[in-house]
Amino acid sequence: IETKIPVQSRELWNKHKVQKFNTSEEFEEKFISHVEWTLARSLYNCDDLAAYQATSQSVRDNLVIDWNKTQQRQTVRGGKRVYYLSLEFLMGRALDNALINMRTDTSAQDVGKTDQVLTKGNTSREMIRQAMKDLGFKLEDILEQEPDAALGNGGLGRLAACFVDSLATGNFPAWGYGLRYQYGIFAQKIINGYQVETPDYWLNFSNPWEIERAEIQVPINFYGYVDRTNGEQSTLAPSDWIGGERVLAMAHDMPIPGFKTSTVNNLRLWNAKPTTEFDFSKFNSGDYKNSVEQQQRAESITAVLYPNDNFEQGKELRLKQQYFWCAASLHDIVRRFKKNGRPWSEFPDAIAIQLNDTHPTLAIVELQRILVDLEKLDWHLAWDIVIKTFAYTNHTVMQEALEKWPVGLLGHLLPRHLEIIFDINWFFLQNVEKKFPHDMELLSRVSIIEDASSDRQVRMAFLAIIGSHKVNGVAELHSDLIKTTIFQDFVKIYGANKFTNVTNGITPRRWLKQANPKLAQLISETINDPNDDYLLDMSKLTELSKYAEDAGFQKKWNDVKQFNKLRLADLIKRLNGGVDVIDREHIRNTLFDIQVKRIHEYKRQQLNIFGVIHRYLEMKEMLQSGGSIEEVANRYPRKVSIFGGKSAPGYYMAKLIIKLVNSVAEVVNNDAEIQDLLKVYFIPDYNVSKAEIITPASDLSEHISTAGTEASGTSNMKFVMNGGLIIGTVDGANVEITREIGEDNIFLFGNLSENVDELRYNHQFHNPELPKPLKRVLDTVESGAFSPQNHHEFKPLTDSIKYHGDYYLVSDDFESYIATQDLVDEVYHKNKKEWLKKSILSVANVGFFSSDRCIEEYAETIWNAEPVKPE
Ligand code: 475
């Protein structure tokens, strides 16, 4: 590797080579020097926040050493590099994860050799916990100081975070590229039952996990025009784009440590900065203030994450974000490639770029522009390289989420890119015409340019398919659906082999070891795996099956669950202003029923809350017709119904669902007659760190989307990994979860995706009668039982079912849903042994859903990339 340091000086560098801390004593020394030197504090003013920062700085020092070595190793070995482009990385907190993943130099090989290194397992967490205690701090309190890095909305962003963890763990030379938003997803407050959004200024205190690369600044152009003044030129020939506005992209790096490996990969996030250039015409005309202000606006590009999940708004600033990020990342990737001096034709052998949804589709166009306009490659040679380099993952079939940009807007912001898109489309349509002559309808259906509406739109998903060599869905059902619905014409054109499935996964390091230390410990003891190797090879978990019916083991298993339920009860109490919601005395006999995810009509939180209302009405009716509370308790045993999740700020119906949940909670939780048998609670500001408390505490979780709408879901996997059972529809990854853990261990209900069209048609033209129990629920809601001050408050929700075609088929699945909930109660309360058996068997067979498996599939079937292992 190149270096500027002359040979004779290198000995000196090596003599003073930095060292990782390996023992608690070395850590303590580091910690204190960071308190003094980095934070300029001392023994006399080191609070928990300072302790968090000093700990993180110390841990980071270790990671940076391995990070540098990893980068050198990957450069020297020269294997294929993978770049994961995602507008969202929902990382959550970094410190606890780093403590689990980080390797001290002695911890792996010399476990037990010195008592300063930890004695059990080979993560550094226990060692640091003890050291923190010796220094006067409690690790748990220190970890709590860290704000979530919430640079994502939901599933798509969290998937990217799990992927970078698994990429590092699998020793893949892989970087993530994203944006460093100043404001992540908004913080949710619940005020009088309504969602209120407040800004998430997560960089308020300095972020110890990012390394500012002030030396890496990429100029990015917008607007302007294509200069064709030097004679007639084809748009296929090298062209001059004269940009009209310029900003700088500055790199910020986050080290991503792998588990049980010294590989530390990089997540590079771009920040928009003004250039030092400045508008002299404005300055000369005395308009200095305006010329500075215009520069300041550069920062707005990376100011805020768009808060929509499964929805595209088509705002110009969003397109600007996308190009800014794609152009900066591509520039960086190409620069690194060019250092090797390899011919362009080898670009796809050196580099694989994965597009996380269509958000980075402009990267395809940008690479074509770089190759044709800047590197002067022939159009077709360039395009061949582009296709071999890119692959695209689709995450949703919902129309409102598919990106389309008005031709006018795109051409204004990126005039040269629009030309390239037209040319790509022209060649593509020519090939289609060759293969399917005279099929004008087909041509117009598959054209990148949608010409139907009054203003023409660029269909980004089609561009992504055409510019990629592989397209994948995220669960089997979803991957089948994209082939038969939104992309069916492309299957005809390219053949089915271009389309593939990679079922999603989650990292067991965060979602088992970190979130559920008690369960992790029980597992490692039971399967005799003191070094937690099962976290890398989840097939080891099948060993647990042996104990599924063992009474002694079942008790330990149940004790862990009760501990986690208490932990959640504590969180809820804190969030509820110190007032308990859950009766701790009966917690063992209280079923925790949880639905936490983005609020969306397709995810059907409304079905869940209507089910809760049904239950409540049934209980009340039993009492009114003379039943005793014991009889009620027998039929409807103790249950806490827990909701959580954010609604997009502009999504009226989703916000109304939140309000309904809170209004129902208000009534049910204060009804003395039902004596705490039923509680409802909406957890405000659901995020990754709260999920780490919530997920391990579920007895039952709900994954009840209308069949065919949830591409995969990943929280379903998290709950199963933590021994929770699932009530769910035959949708997304629920299908494969059922296959893996066995259909006896999951509560499935509802209509199948193949019947959805027919059911919707039926609603549209025949207006079927509502099932009786649902009618009663809707009537009660409309009576103002939960909105005495405004009887009409929830009418849009009931109307959408009664009069607007019930698009999400709540009425079609309602009876099957409540019948299945009855079954849940029965097993949980009347046959706890059976329940625990199901729970144990679920965890025993959840291994498939590790994101390590998922990344291996991408590497093998899409990227053709190999790990670069440390010696
Ligand atoms: C699916 N987000 C989950 C998860 O694959 C799946 C789309 C457009 C604009 C903004 N955000 C989006 C998504 O489409 C998204 O998050 N999709 C989710 O991806 C990971 O598990 O079923 O809904």
mmCIF file with all atom_site columns, C-alpha atoms and ligand atoms in Angstrom, residues 88 153-157 159 308-312 318 357 359 393-396 401-403 474 504 602-603 709-714, ligand 1:
data_model
loop_
_atom_site.group_PDB
_atom_site.id
_atom_site.type_symbol
_atom_site.label_atom_id
_atom_site.label_alt_id
_atom_site.label_comp_id
_atom_site.label_asym_id
_atom_site.label_entity_id
_atom_site.label_seq_id
_atom_site.pdbx_PDB_ins_code
_atom_site.Cartn_x
_atom_site.Cartn_y
_atom_site.Cartn_z
_atom_site.occupancy
_atom_site.B_iso_or_equiv
_atom_site.pdbx_formal_charge
_atom_site.auth_seq_id
_atom_site.auth_comp_id
_atom_site.auth_asym_id
_atom_site.auth_atom_id
_atom_site.pdbx_PDB_model_num
ATOM   1  C CA  . GLU A 1 88  ? -31.888 4.860   5.527  1.00 0.00 ? 88  GLU A CA  1
ATOM   2  C CA  . ASN A 1 153 ? -38.382 5.022   9.018  1.00 0.00 ? 153 ASN A CA  1
ATOM   3  C CA  . GLY A 1 154 ? -38.983 1.355   9.621  1.00 0.00 ? 154 GLY A CA  1
ATOM   4  C CA  . GLY A 1 155 ? -38.330 -2.022  8.033  1.00 0.00 ? 155 GLY A CA  1
ATOM   5  C CA  . LEU A 1 156 ? -36.227 -0.887  5.110  1.00 0.00 ? 156 LEU A CA  1
ATOM   6  C CA  . GLY A 1 157 ? -33.879 1.183   7.256  1.00 0.00 ? 157 GLY A CA  1
ATOM   7  C CA  . LEU A 1 159 ? -32.817 -4.071  7.414  1.00 0.00 ? 159 LEU A CA  1
ATOM   8  C CA  . ASN A 1 308 ? -42.683 8.416   5.037  1.00 0.00 ? 308 ASN A CA  1
ATOM   9  C CA  . ASP A 1 309 ? -42.722 4.647   5.178  1.00 0.00 ? 309 ASP A CA  1
ATOM   10 C CA  . ASN A 1 310 ? -44.045 2.807   2.136  1.00 0.00 ? 310 ASN A CA  1
ATOM   11 C CA  . PHE A 1 311 ? -45.016 6.109   0.549  1.00 0.00 ? 311 PHE A CA  1
ATOM   12 C CA  . GLU A 1 312 ? -43.403 8.524   -1.901 1.00 0.00 ? 312 GLU A CA  1
ATOM   13 C CA  . ARG A 1 318 ? -35.989 14.487  -1.868 1.00 0.00 ? 318 ARG A CA  1
ATOM   14 C CA  . ASP A 1 357 ? -35.199 0.020   -3.099 1.00 0.00 ? 357 ASP A CA  1
ATOM   15 C CA  . HIS A 1 359 ? -34.184 5.472   -3.882 1.00 0.00 ? 359 HIS A CA  1
ATOM   16 C CA  . THR A 1 393 ? -34.033 -4.946  -4.091 1.00 0.00 ? 393 THR A CA  1
ATOM   17 C CA  . ASN A 1 394 ? -37.739 -4.227  -4.133 1.00 0.00 ? 394 ASN A CA  1
ATOM   18 C CA  . HIS A 1 395 ? -39.425 -3.773  -0.724 1.00 0.00 ? 395 HIS A CA  1
ATOM   19 C CA  . THR A 1 396 ? -43.039 -3.113  -1.537 1.00 0.00 ? 396 THR A CA  1
ATOM   20 C CA  . ALA A 1 401 ? -44.755 3.694   -2.603 1.00 0.00 ? 401 ALA A CA  1
ATOM   21 C CA  . LEU A 1 402 ? -43.450 3.290   -6.156 1.00 0.00 ? 402 LEU A CA  1
ATOM   22 C CA  . GLU A 1 403 ? -41.241 6.213   -7.060 1.00 0.00 ? 403 GLU A CA  1
ATOM   23 C CA  . VAL A 1 474 ? -37.570 -9.870  0.315  1.00 0.00 ? 474 VAL A CA  1
ATOM   24 C CA  . ASN A 1 504 ? -34.961 -10.995 4.911  1.00 0.00 ? 504 ASN A CA  1
ATOM   25 C CA  . TYR A 1 602 ? -52.252 -2.107  5.339  1.00 0.00 ? 602 TYR A CA  1
ATOM   26 C CA  . LYS A 1 603 ? -50.644 -3.297  8.588  1.00 0.00 ? 603 LYS A CA  1
ATOM   27 C CA  . THR A 1 709 ? -49.283 -6.238  1.209  1.00 0.00 ? 709 THR A CA  1
ATOM   28 C CA  . GLU A 1 710 ? -46.431 -6.770  3.716  1.00 0.00 ? 710 GLU A CA  1
ATOM   29 C CA  . ALA A 1 711 ? -43.406 -7.598  1.598  1.00 0.00 ? 711 ALA A CA  1
ATOM   30 C CA  . SER A 1 712 ? -41.670 -9.465  4.390  1.00 0.00 ? 712 SER A CA  1
ATOM   31 C CA  . GLY A 1 713 ? -41.843 -7.932  7.813  1.00 0.00 ? 713 GLY A CA  1
ATOM   32 C CA  . THR A 1 714 ? -38.832 -8.335  10.055 1.00 0.00 ? 714 THR A CA  1
HETATM 33 C C1  . 475 B 2 .   ? -41.611 -3.566  3.967  1.00 0.00 ? 1   475 B C1  1
HETATM 34 N N1  . 475 B 2 .   ? -40.203 1.957   2.731  1.00 0.00 ? 1   475 B N1  1
HETATM 35 C C2  . 475 B 2 .   ? -41.410 -4.684  4.953  1.00 0.00 ? 1   475 B C2  1
HETATM 36 C C3  . 475 B 2 .   ? -38.965 -4.203  4.864  1.00 0.00 ? 1   475 B C3  1
HETATM 37 O O1  . 475 B 2 .   ? -37.504 -5.418  3.430  1.00 0.00 ? 1   475 B O1  1
HETATM 38 C C4  . 475 B 2 .   ? -40.024 -5.295  4.780  1.00 0.00 ? 1   475 B C4  1
HETATM 39 C C5  . 475 B 2 .   ? -40.735 3.021   0.599  1.00 0.00 ? 1   475 B C5  1
HETATM 40 C C6  . 475 B 2 .   ? -40.817 4.212   -0.083 1.00 0.00 ? 1   475 B C6  1
HETATM 41 C C7  . 475 B 2 .   ? -40.499 5.376   0.524  1.00 0.00 ? 1   475 B C7  1
HETATM 42 C C8  . 475 B 2 .   ? -40.111 5.366   1.829  1.00 0.00 ? 1   475 B C8  1
HETATM 43 N N2  . 475 B 2 .   ? -40.035 4.206   2.503  1.00 0.00 ? 1   475 B N2  1
HETATM 44 C C9  . 475 B 2 .   ? -40.323 3.064   1.921  1.00 0.00 ? 1   475 B C9  1
HETATM 45 C C10 . 475 B 2 .   ? -40.542 0.714   2.426  1.00 0.00 ? 1   475 B C10 1
HETATM 46 O O2  . 475 B 2 .   ? -41.006 0.398   1.367  1.00 0.00 ? 1   475 B O2  1
HETATM 47 C C11 . 475 B 2 .   ? -40.325 -0.287  3.457  1.00 0.00 ? 1   475 B C11 1
HETATM 48 O O3  . 475 B 2 .   ? -39.880 0.002   4.563  1.00 0.00 ? 1   475 B O3  1
HETATM 49 N N3  . 475 B 2 .   ? -40.642 -1.527  3.150  1.00 0.00 ? 1   475 B N3  1
HETATM 50 C C12 . 475 B 2 .   ? -40.474 -2.581  4.114  1.00 0.00 ? 1   475 B C12 1
HETATM 51 O O4  . 475 B 2 .   ? -39.230 -3.216  3.900  1.00 0.00 ? 1   475 B O4  1
HETATM 52 C C13 . 475 B 2 .   ? -37.571 -4.743  4.636  1.00 0.00 ? 1   475 B C13 1
HETATM 53 O O5  . 475 B 2 .   ? -39.780 -6.221  5.802  1.00 0.00 ? 1   475 B O5  1
HETATM 54 O O6  . 475 B 2 .   ? -42.385 -5.660  4.746  1.00 0.00 ? 1   475 B O6  1
HETATM 55 O O7  . 475 B 2 .   ? -42.836 -2.914  4.217  1.00 0.00 ? 1   475 B O7  1
#
